[in-house]
mmCIF file of C-alpha atoms in Angstrom:
data_model
loop_
_atom_site.group_PDB
_atom_site.id
_atom_site.type_symbol
_atom_site.label_atom_id
_atom_site.label_comp_id
_atom_site.label_asym_id
_atom_site.label_seq_id
_atom_site.Cartn_x
_atom_site.Cartn_y
_atom_site.Cartn_z
ATOM 1 C CA MET A 24 -1.096 35.382 17.950
ATOM 2 C CA VAL A 25 -0.696 34.119 14.393
ATOM 3 C CA VAL A 26 0.645 36.202 11.529
ATOM 4 C CA LEU A 27 0.305 34.586 8.127
ATOM 5 C CA ALA A 28 0.164 35.390 4.460
ATOM 6 C CA THR A 29 -3.279 36.069 3.034
ATOM 7 C CA LEU A 30 -4.687 33.207 0.978
ATOM 8 C CA ALA A 31 -6.699 33.887 -2.135
ATOM 9 C CA HIS A 32 -9.810 31.893 -2.975
ATOM 10 C CA GLY A 33 -10.703 30.684 -6.434
ATOM 11 C CA PRO A 34 -12.076 27.697 -8.351
ATOM 12 C CA SER A 35 -12.252 24.376 -6.568
ATOM 13 C CA ALA A 36 -10.037 22.461 -9.028
ATOM 14 C CA MET A 37 -6.652 21.482 -7.600
ATOM 15 C CA ALA A 38 -3.551 22.577 -9.485
ATOM 16 C CA SER A 39 -1.638 19.946 -11.441
ATOM 17 C CA GLY A 40 1.677 21.649 -10.744
ATOM 18 C CA PRO A 41 3.582 22.268 -7.495
ATOM 19 C CA PRO A 42 1.688 22.410 -4.195
ATOM 20 C CA GLY A 43 0.829 25.583 -2.404
ATOM 21 C CA VAL A 44 3.246 26.926 0.189
ATOM 22 C CA THR A 45 3.183 29.784 2.641
ATOM 23 C CA VAL A 46 4.910 30.787 5.863
ATOM 24 C CA MET A 47 3.285 31.655 9.136
ATOM 25 C CA ALA A 48 4.700 32.957 12.387
ATOM 26 C CA VAL A 49 3.379 31.605 15.674
ATOM 27 C CA SER A 50 4.090 33.122 19.058
ATOM 28 C CA THR A 51 5.109 30.711 21.785
ATOM 29 C CA PRO A 52 5.505 31.247 25.537
ATOM 30 C CA ASP A 53 8.673 29.099 25.727
ATOM 31 C CA ARG A 54 10.761 31.211 23.367
ATOM 32 C CA GLY A 55 11.748 34.815 22.937
ATOM 33 C CA ARG A 56 10.865 34.690 19.262
ATOM 34 C CA ALA A 57 8.020 33.532 17.063
ATOM 35 C CA LEU A 58 8.057 30.071 15.550
ATOM 36 C CA SER A 59 8.519 29.920 11.795
ATOM 37 C CA VAL A 60 6.194 27.377 10.192
ATOM 38 C CA THR A 61 6.191 26.478 6.500
ATOM 39 C CA LEU A 62 2.847 25.160 5.263
ATOM 40 C CA TRP A 63 2.560 22.851 2.238
ATOM 41 C CA TYR A 64 -0.954 22.140 1.010
ATOM 42 C CA PRO A 65 -3.090 20.974 -1.926
ATOM 43 C CA ALA A 66 -3.694 24.051 -4.028
ATOM 44 C CA GLN A 67 -5.890 25.496 -6.704
ATOM 45 C CA PRO A 68 -4.262 27.304 -9.665
ATOM 46 C CA GLY A 69 -2.580 30.539 -8.718
ATOM 47 C CA GLY A 70 0.226 31.773 -6.504
ATOM 48 C CA THR A 71 3.795 32.736 -7.320
ATOM 49 C CA PRO A 72 6.310 30.034 -8.309
ATOM 50 C CA ILE A 73 9.177 29.892 -5.801
ATOM 51 C CA LEU A 74 11.978 27.586 -4.680
ATOM 52 C CA VAL A 75 11.775 26.861 -0.952
ATOM 53 C CA GLY A 76 15.051 26.229 0.866
ATOM 54 C CA ASP A 77 17.227 27.114 -2.115
ATOM 55 C CA ASN A 78 20.757 28.202 -1.219
ATOM 56 C CA ALA A 79 24.357 27.709 -2.309
ATOM 57 C CA VAL A 80 24.476 24.132 -0.971
ATOM 58 C CA PHE A 81 20.925 22.783 -1.233
ATOM 59 C CA ALA A 82 18.534 22.768 -4.169
ATOM 60 C CA GLY A 83 15.172 24.347 -3.457
ATOM 61 C CA VAL A 84 11.773 22.662 -3.727
ATOM 62 C CA GLU A 85 9.138 24.050 -6.078
ATOM 63 C CA GLY A 86 6.030 25.549 -4.570
ATOM 64 C CA LEU A 87 3.351 28.114 -5.363
ATOM 65 C CA ARG A 88 3.575 30.858 -2.757
ATOM 66 C CA ASN A 89 0.212 31.868 -1.319
ATOM 67 C CA ALA A 90 -1.717 29.812 -3.858
ATOM 68 C CA PRO A 91 -5.391 29.354 -2.943
ATOM 69 C CA ILE A 92 -5.905 26.193 -0.952
ATOM 70 C CA ALA A 93 -8.045 23.485 -2.526
ATOM 71 C CA ASP A 94 -11.570 22.945 -1.251
ATOM 72 C CA GLY A 95 -12.154 20.338 1.409
ATOM 73 C CA GLU A 96 -10.669 19.136 4.692
ATOM 74 C CA PHE A 97 -7.275 17.483 4.803
ATOM 75 C CA PRO A 98 -5.388 15.362 7.320
ATOM 76 C CA ILE A 99 -2.620 17.277 9.086
ATOM 77 C CA VAL A 100 1.034 16.304 9.265
ATOM 78 C CA LEU A 101 3.388 18.135 11.628
ATOM 79 C CA ILE A 102 7.070 17.894 10.659
ATOM 80 C CA SER A 103 10.134 18.609 12.785
ATOM 81 C CA HIS A 104 13.387 18.126 10.888
ATOM 82 C CA GLY A 105 16.971 18.312 11.995
ATOM 83 C CA GLY A 106 19.225 18.503 14.972
ATOM 84 C CA LEU A 107 20.581 21.435 16.916
ATOM 85 C CA ARG A 108 22.465 23.113 14.080
ATOM 86 C CA SER A 109 20.432 22.254 11.011
ATOM 87 C CA ALA A 110 19.291 24.777 8.425
ATOM 88 C CA SER A 111 15.604 25.565 7.968
ATOM 89 C CA ASP A 112 13.431 24.069 5.234
ATOM 90 C CA LEU A 113 15.306 20.759 5.026
ATOM 91 C CA SER A 114 11.951 18.983 4.954
ATOM 92 C CA GLY A 115 10.595 20.674 1.836
ATOM 93 C CA TRP A 116 11.178 17.554 -0.267
ATOM 94 C CA LEU A 117 8.812 15.633 2.041
ATOM 95 C CA GLY A 118 6.315 18.440 2.641
ATOM 96 C CA ALA A 119 5.752 18.960 -1.068
ATOM 97 C CA ARG A 120 5.307 15.226 -1.735
ATOM 98 C CA LEU A 121 2.818 14.815 1.108
ATOM 99 C CA ALA A 122 0.831 17.858 -0.047
ATOM 100 C CA ASP A 123 0.620 16.205 -3.476
ATOM 101 C CA GLN A 124 -0.904 13.207 -1.658
ATOM 102 C CA GLY A 125 -3.620 15.338 -0.091
ATOM 103 C CA PHE A 126 -2.103 16.252 3.283
ATOM 104 C CA LEU A 127 -1.859 19.682 4.896
ATOM 105 C CA VAL A 128 1.722 19.811 6.165
ATOM 106 C CA ALA A 129 3.120 22.146 8.814
ATOM 107 C CA ALA A 130 6.925 22.090 8.980
ATOM 108 C CA VAL A 131 7.936 23.700 12.277
ATOM 109 C CA HIS A 132 11.464 25.099 12.285
ATOM 110 C CA GLY A 133 13.720 25.150 15.325
ATOM 111 C CA PRO A 134 16.376 27.829 15.758
ATOM 112 C CA LYS A 135 19.797 27.288 14.230
ATOM 113 C CA LEU A 136 22.127 27.347 17.215
ATOM 114 C CA GLY A 137 25.721 28.532 17.167
ATOM 115 C CA PRO A 138 28.483 28.505 19.801
ATOM 116 C CA ASP A 139 27.003 31.567 21.510
ATOM 117 C CA ASP A 140 23.756 29.659 22.024
ATOM 118 C CA ALA A 141 25.327 26.530 23.511
ATOM 119 C CA ASP A 142 23.838 27.128 26.956
ATOM 120 C CA GLU A 143 20.365 26.996 25.403
ATOM 121 C CA ALA A 144 20.987 23.859 23.372
ATOM 122 C CA LEU A 145 19.783 21.294 25.893
ATOM 123 C CA ALA A 146 16.447 23.057 26.232
ATOM 124 C CA GLU A 147 15.705 22.200 22.597
ATOM 125 C CA ILE A 148 15.039 18.621 23.676
ATOM 126 C CA TRP A 149 11.814 19.655 25.422
ATOM 127 C CA ARG A 150 11.065 22.867 23.550
ATOM 128 C CA ARG A 151 10.654 21.252 20.150
ATOM 129 C CA PRO A 152 7.760 18.955 21.097
ATOM 130 C CA THR A 153 6.058 22.019 22.580
ATOM 131 C CA ASP A 154 6.697 23.888 19.324
ATOM 132 C CA LEU A 155 4.797 21.229 17.392
ATOM 133 C CA SER A 156 1.831 21.314 19.769
ATOM 134 C CA THR A 157 1.822 25.121 19.711
ATOM 135 C CA ALA A 158 1.804 25.204 15.917
ATOM 136 C CA LEU A 159 -1.087 22.728 15.804
ATOM 137 C CA THR A 160 -3.112 24.860 18.209
ATOM 138 C CA ALA A 161 -2.432 27.992 16.162
ATOM 139 C CA LEU A 162 -3.606 26.306 12.970
ATOM 140 C CA ALA A 163 -6.707 24.892 14.612
ATOM 141 C CA GLU A 164 -7.657 28.356 15.909
ATOM 142 C CA ASP A 165 -6.961 30.189 12.660
ATOM 143 C CA PRO A 166 -10.170 31.214 10.832
ATOM 144 C CA VAL A 167 -8.760 30.300 7.390
ATOM 145 C CA TRP A 168 -6.748 27.144 7.983
ATOM 146 C CA SER A 169 -9.146 25.544 10.468
ATOM 147 C CA LYS A 170 -11.783 25.243 7.724
ATOM 148 C CA HIS A 171 -9.464 22.896 5.821
ATOM 149 C CA MET A 172 -8.216 20.760 8.713
ATOM 150 C CA ASN A 173 -9.529 17.342 9.667
ATOM 151 C CA LEU A 174 -8.748 17.418 13.364
ATOM 152 C CA GLU A 175 -9.539 13.725 13.700
ATOM 153 C CA ARG A 176 -6.582 12.848 11.431
ATOM 154 C CA ILE A 177 -3.323 14.297 12.765
ATOM 155 C CA ALA A 178 0.182 12.846 12.544
ATOM 156 C CA ALA A 179 3.675 13.977 13.510
ATOM 157 C CA VAL A 180 6.838 13.140 11.551
ATOM 158 C CA GLY A 181 10.314 13.918 12.853
ATOM 159 C CA PHE A 182 13.941 13.521 11.836
ATOM 160 C CA PHE A 183 16.896 13.364 14.261
ATOM 161 C CA LEU A 184 16.036 15.606 17.235
ATOM 162 C CA GLY A 185 12.658 16.074 15.562
ATOM 163 C CA GLY A 186 12.262 12.295 15.759
ATOM 164 C CA THR A 187 12.862 12.531 19.500
ATOM 165 C CA SER A 188 10.171 15.197 19.621
ATOM 166 C CA VAL A 189 7.467 13.145 17.908
ATOM 167 C CA LEU A 190 8.203 10.170 20.168
ATOM 168 C CA SER A 191 7.618 12.559 23.066
ATOM 169 C CA LEU A 192 4.315 13.699 21.576
ATOM 170 C CA ALA A 193 3.286 10.045 21.325
ATOM 171 C CA GLY A 194 3.901 9.577 25.044
ATOM 172 C CA GLY A 195 7.581 8.683 25.349
ATOM 173 C CA ARG A 196 9.368 10.281 28.304
ATOM 174 C CA LEU A 197 13.115 10.654 28.624
ATOM 175 C CA ASN A 198 14.988 9.138 31.536
ATOM 176 C CA VAL A 199 17.102 11.960 32.942
ATOM 177 C CA ASP A 200 19.963 9.783 34.213
ATOM 178 C CA ASP A 201 20.298 7.959 30.894
ATOM 179 C CA LEU A 202 20.373 11.181 28.906
ATOM 180 C CA MET A 203 22.945 12.731 31.215
ATOM 181 C CA ARG A 204 25.237 9.772 30.451
ATOM 182 C CA SER A 205 24.682 9.864 26.695
ATOM 183 C CA CYS A 206 28.080 11.483 26.095
ATOM 184 C CA ASP A 207 29.988 9.179 28.462
ATOM 185 C CA GLY A 208 32.481 6.591 27.249
ATOM 186 C CA ASP A 209 31.574 5.093 23.884
ATOM 187 C CA ARG A 210 27.959 6.301 24.013
ATOM 188 C CA HIS A 211 28.748 9.436 22.034
ATOM 189 C CA GLY A 212 25.681 11.241 20.734
ATOM 190 C CA LEU A 213 25.741 13.339 17.587
ATOM 191 C CA ASP A 214 26.394 16.600 19.409
ATOM 192 C CA CYS A 215 28.801 15.424 22.115
ATOM 193 C CA VAL A 216 31.881 16.938 20.471
ATOM 194 C CA TRP A 217 30.029 20.222 19.943
ATOM 195 C CA PHE A 218 28.786 20.202 23.542
ATOM 196 C CA ALA A 219 32.313 19.618 24.860
ATOM 197 C CA ALA A 220 33.843 22.321 22.642
ATOM 198 C CA ASN A 221 31.329 24.862 23.917
ATOM 199 C CA GLY A 222 31.388 23.953 27.591
ATOM 200 C CA VAL A 223 28.006 22.237 27.776
ATOM 201 C CA ASP A 224 27.715 19.528 30.419
ATOM 202 C CA LEU A 225 24.704 17.254 30.035
ATOM 203 C CA ARG A 226 24.646 16.821 33.805
ATOM 204 C CA THR A 227 23.463 20.430 34.107
ATOM 205 C CA VAL A 228 20.263 19.698 32.185
ATOM 206 C CA ASP A 229 17.017 20.921 33.722
ATOM 207 C CA ALA A 230 15.850 17.528 34.996
ATOM 208 C CA ARG A 231 12.284 18.602 35.655
ATOM 209 C CA SER A 232 11.746 20.022 32.168
ATOM 210 C CA LEU A 233 13.495 17.088 30.511
ATOM 211 C CA ALA A 234 11.398 14.456 32.290
ATOM 212 C CA ARG A 235 8.040 16.167 31.798
ATOM 213 C CA SER A 236 5.358 14.599 29.665
ATOM 214 C CA ASN A 237 4.864 16.120 26.214
ATOM 215 C CA LEU A 238 2.017 13.795 25.302
ATOM 216 C CA ASP A 239 -0.399 15.479 22.893
ATOM 217 C CA PRO A 240 -3.635 13.447 22.741
ATOM 218 C CA ARG A 241 -4.572 15.118 19.442
ATOM 219 C CA ILE A 242 -1.818 13.190 17.648
ATOM 220 C CA ASN A 243 -3.147 9.995 16.065
ATOM 221 C CA ALA A 244 0.114 8.596 14.653
ATOM 222 C CA ALA A 245 3.842 9.321 14.699
ATOM 223 C CA ILE A 246 6.842 8.538 12.490
ATOM 224 C CA ALA A 247 10.380 9.033 13.810
ATOM 225 C CA VAL A 248 13.304 8.874 11.360
ATOM 226 C CA ASP A 249 16.757 8.366 12.892
ATOM 227 C CA PRO A 250 15.610 9.731 16.280
ATOM 228 C CA GLU A 251 18.298 10.936 18.668
ATOM 229 C CA TYR A 252 18.458 9.759 22.304
ATOM 230 C CA SER A 253 16.285 6.731 21.498
ATOM 231 C CA THR A 254 17.979 4.673 24.232
ATOM 232 C CA SER A 255 17.191 7.365 26.807
ATOM 233 C CA PHE A 256 13.416 6.906 26.747
ATOM 234 C CA SER A 257 11.990 5.129 29.775
ATOM 235 C CA ALA A 258 10.747 1.622 29.066
ATOM 236 C CA GLU A 259 7.559 2.278 31.016
ATOM 237 C CA SER A 260 6.614 5.309 28.921
ATOM 238 C CA LEU A 261 7.282 3.509 25.645
ATOM 239 C CA ALA A 262 5.186 0.537 26.733
ATOM 240 C CA GLY A 263 2.307 2.913 27.438
ATOM 241 C CA ILE A 264 2.202 4.460 23.946
ATOM 242 C CA ALA A 265 -1.341 4.089 22.620
ATOM 243 C CA ILE A 266 -1.030 5.275 19.003
ATOM 244 C CA PRO A 267 0.726 3.641 16.042
ATOM 245 C CA VAL A 268 4.383 4.657 15.725
ATOM 246 C CA GLU A 269 6.858 3.862 12.971
ATOM 247 C CA VAL A 270 10.579 4.184 13.698
ATOM 248 C CA ILE A 271 12.797 4.275 10.614
ATOM 249 C CA ASN A 272 16.567 4.001 10.525
ATOM 250 C CA LEU A 273 18.312 5.124 7.364
ATOM 251 C CA GLY A 274 21.050 2.671 6.437
ATOM 252 C CA HIS A 275 22.105 -0.923 6.846
ATOM 253 C CA PRO A 276 22.350 -2.136 10.466
ATOM 254 C CA ASP A 277 26.144 -2.147 10.088
ATOM 255 C CA THR A 278 26.274 1.465 8.875
ATOM 256 C CA ILE A 279 23.759 3.186 11.170
ATOM 257 C CA PRO A 280 25.659 5.440 13.609
ATOM 258 C CA PRO A 281 25.336 4.152 17.202
ATOM 259 C CA ALA A 282 23.850 7.486 18.284
ATOM 260 C CA LEU A 283 20.980 7.005 15.826
ATOM 261 C CA ASN A 284 20.465 3.252 16.093
ATOM 262 C CA ALA A 285 16.880 2.980 17.288
ATOM 263 C CA SER A 286 16.423 -0.763 16.769
ATOM 264 C CA GLY A 287 15.672 -1.249 20.460
ATOM 265 C CA LEU A 288 12.450 0.708 20.111
ATOM 266 C CA GLY A 289 10.934 -2.015 17.951
ATOM 267 C CA SER A 290 10.473 -4.308 20.944
ATOM 268 C CA ALA A 291 9.516 -1.564 23.406
ATOM 269 C CA SER A 292 5.812 -1.521 22.594
ATOM 270 C CA PRO A 293 3.347 -3.407 20.420
ATOM 271 C CA GLN A 294 2.427 -0.014 18.970
ATOM 272 C CA ILE A 295 5.956 0.632 17.658
ATOM 273 C CA ALA A 296 7.122 -0.821 14.333
ATOM 274 C CA TYR A 297 10.773 -0.654 13.311
ATOM 275 C CA THR A 298 11.998 -0.403 9.706
ATOM 276 C CA THR A 299 15.323 0.226 7.976
ATOM 277 C CA LEU A 300 16.079 1.564 4.506
ATOM 278 C CA PRO A 301 19.393 -0.241 3.911
ATOM 279 C CA ASP A 302 20.478 1.660 0.782
ATOM 280 C CA ALA A 303 20.000 5.083 2.367
ATOM 281 C CA THR A 304 22.248 6.990 4.777
ATOM 282 C CA ARG A 305 21.408 9.474 7.499
ATOM 283 C CA PHE A 306 22.238 12.237 5.024
ATOM 284 C CA SER A 307 19.472 10.974 2.752
ATOM 285 C CA ALA A 308 17.072 12.879 5.004
ATOM 286 C CA PHE A 309 18.608 16.194 3.915
ATOM 287 C CA SER A 310 17.644 18.211 0.844
ATOM 288 C CA LEU A 311 19.178 17.495 -2.537
ATOM 289 C CA CYS A 312 22.642 19.007 -2.795
ATOM 290 C CA LYS A 313 23.743 21.171 -5.690
ATOM 291 C CA PRO A 314 26.801 20.001 -7.673
ATOM 292 C CA GLN A 315 29.062 22.425 -5.804
ATOM 293 C CA GLY A 316 27.450 21.805 -2.408
ATOM 294 C CA ALA A 317 30.092 19.456 -0.990
ATOM 295 C CA ALA A 318 32.941 21.774 -2.027
ATOM 296 C CA ILE A 319 31.246 24.765 -0.399
ATOM 297 C CA LEU A 320 30.737 22.868 2.847
ATOM 298 C CA ALA A 321 34.373 21.731 2.887
ATOM 299 C CA GLU A 322 35.646 25.229 2.159
ATOM 300 C CA ASP A 323 33.583 26.645 5.016
ATOM 301 C CA GLY A 324 34.845 24.003 7.446
ATOM 302 C CA GLY A 325 31.597 22.071 7.418
ATOM 303 C CA ASP A 326 30.960 18.365 6.939
ATOM 304 C CA ASP A 327 30.919 17.729 3.201
ATOM 305 C CA ALA A 328 29.608 14.211 3.901
ATOM 306 C CA ILE A 329 26.192 15.869 4.085
ATOM 307 C CA CYS A 330 26.274 15.947 0.296
ATOM 308 C CA ARG A 331 27.560 12.393 -0.216
ATOM 309 C CA ASP A 332 25.275 9.390 -0.378
ATOM 310 C CA GLY A 333 27.886 6.629 -0.419
ATOM 311 C CA ALA A 334 27.544 3.542 -2.593
ATOM 312 C CA GLY A 335 23.800 3.224 -2.060
ATOM 313 C CA GLU A 336 20.961 4.792 -3.974
ATOM 314 C CA SER A 337 20.854 8.410 -5.113
ATOM 315 C CA ARG A 338 19.364 10.939 -2.725
ATOM 316 C CA GLU A 339 16.472 11.549 -5.096
ATOM 317 C CA HIS A 340 15.686 7.840 -5.090
ATOM 318 C CA ALA A 341 16.017 7.707 -1.294
ATOM 319 C CA HIS A 342 13.578 10.617 -1.025
ATOM 320 C CA GLN A 343 11.086 8.809 -3.243
ATOM 321 C CA ASN A 344 11.309 5.608 -1.204
ATOM 322 C CA LEU A 345 11.142 7.318 2.175
ATOM 323 C CA ALA A 346 8.282 9.604 1.169
ATOM 324 C CA ALA A 347 6.358 6.636 -0.247
ATOM 325 C CA LEU A 348 6.827 4.695 3.000
ATOM 326 C CA ILE A 349 5.745 7.643 5.132
ATOM 327 C CA ALA A 350 2.711 8.393 2.939
ATOM 328 C CA ALA A 351 1.641 4.732 2.998
ATOM 329 C CA ARG A 352 1.772 4.623 6.797
ATOM 330 C CA LEU A 353 -0.133 7.888 7.122
ATOM 331 C CA LYS A 354 -2.883 6.718 4.793
ATOM 332 C CA GLU A 355 -3.121 3.462 6.731
ATOM 333 C CA TRP A 356 -3.259 5.148 10.127
ATOM 334 C CA LEU A 357 -5.326 8.212 9.207
ATOM 335 C CA PRO A 358 -8.130 6.617 7.183
ATOM 336 C CA LYS A 359 -10.861 8.719 5.670
#
């Protein structure tokens, strides 16, 4: 079942201002709640100006809520952003830019997990690829949105654990033994400290669910930015990937955290290209921070580094460069 805001219909001219944006809820058999999906799309004039993802720390992204969608069919981009404990709507900066380029973007949000949800955390590794496929099916079956979707031109873009998810959709399969050891010794993943503090042992992972194939043959291209667990994918599954894949690491090779260093994927398949953005950092993938954002994070016991971009380029500039790279690849791989 899909519950979504009603879209108005009007003149065929696309608006020159912000893109359209709306939120839909999609039921899924793997979760006890509906998926929240934010849609960014080329729009006609109309709608209500809003800031998506605006809060005390992050600046919101301009959109026109429930604006009428522009006439025509558009290529689809599924986005999964963030790790286990990320806030929603961190991908608005990319969704809005891609909608301006003529894409219909569906940003699928995972749950924000706290200490009480630690036992469920490992299941996110295989639930999030399913979330993306479920959202795509819901859109394709919806009487309004399906009229504007080019189902021959579909891509998936992911960041962090979302990057792991889109590699899974492309045909990558995780090696259970390798993932179980990803918090051993000096192989610390991003969430190892959090797992340990909340009594989560990776060796208790549901091996059958983790190793299952999440290949979605409807996906024509995939882009993974700073994917987690990249060294835990089986070589055989990566070699069998049949669609173009871009893997992007944010940072210089000397500054990329070991848990996010995905350079090994570049030689895993002729279909996988590997790129770095040396002047960016992993935090460049997050929304723009407000001036007081770092102080608020520090006061609340969070990681204020989320709002610092080091000696490299500004976050706004990093967003422009990363969005331009992603859009160029999508236009190359999803030709009209």
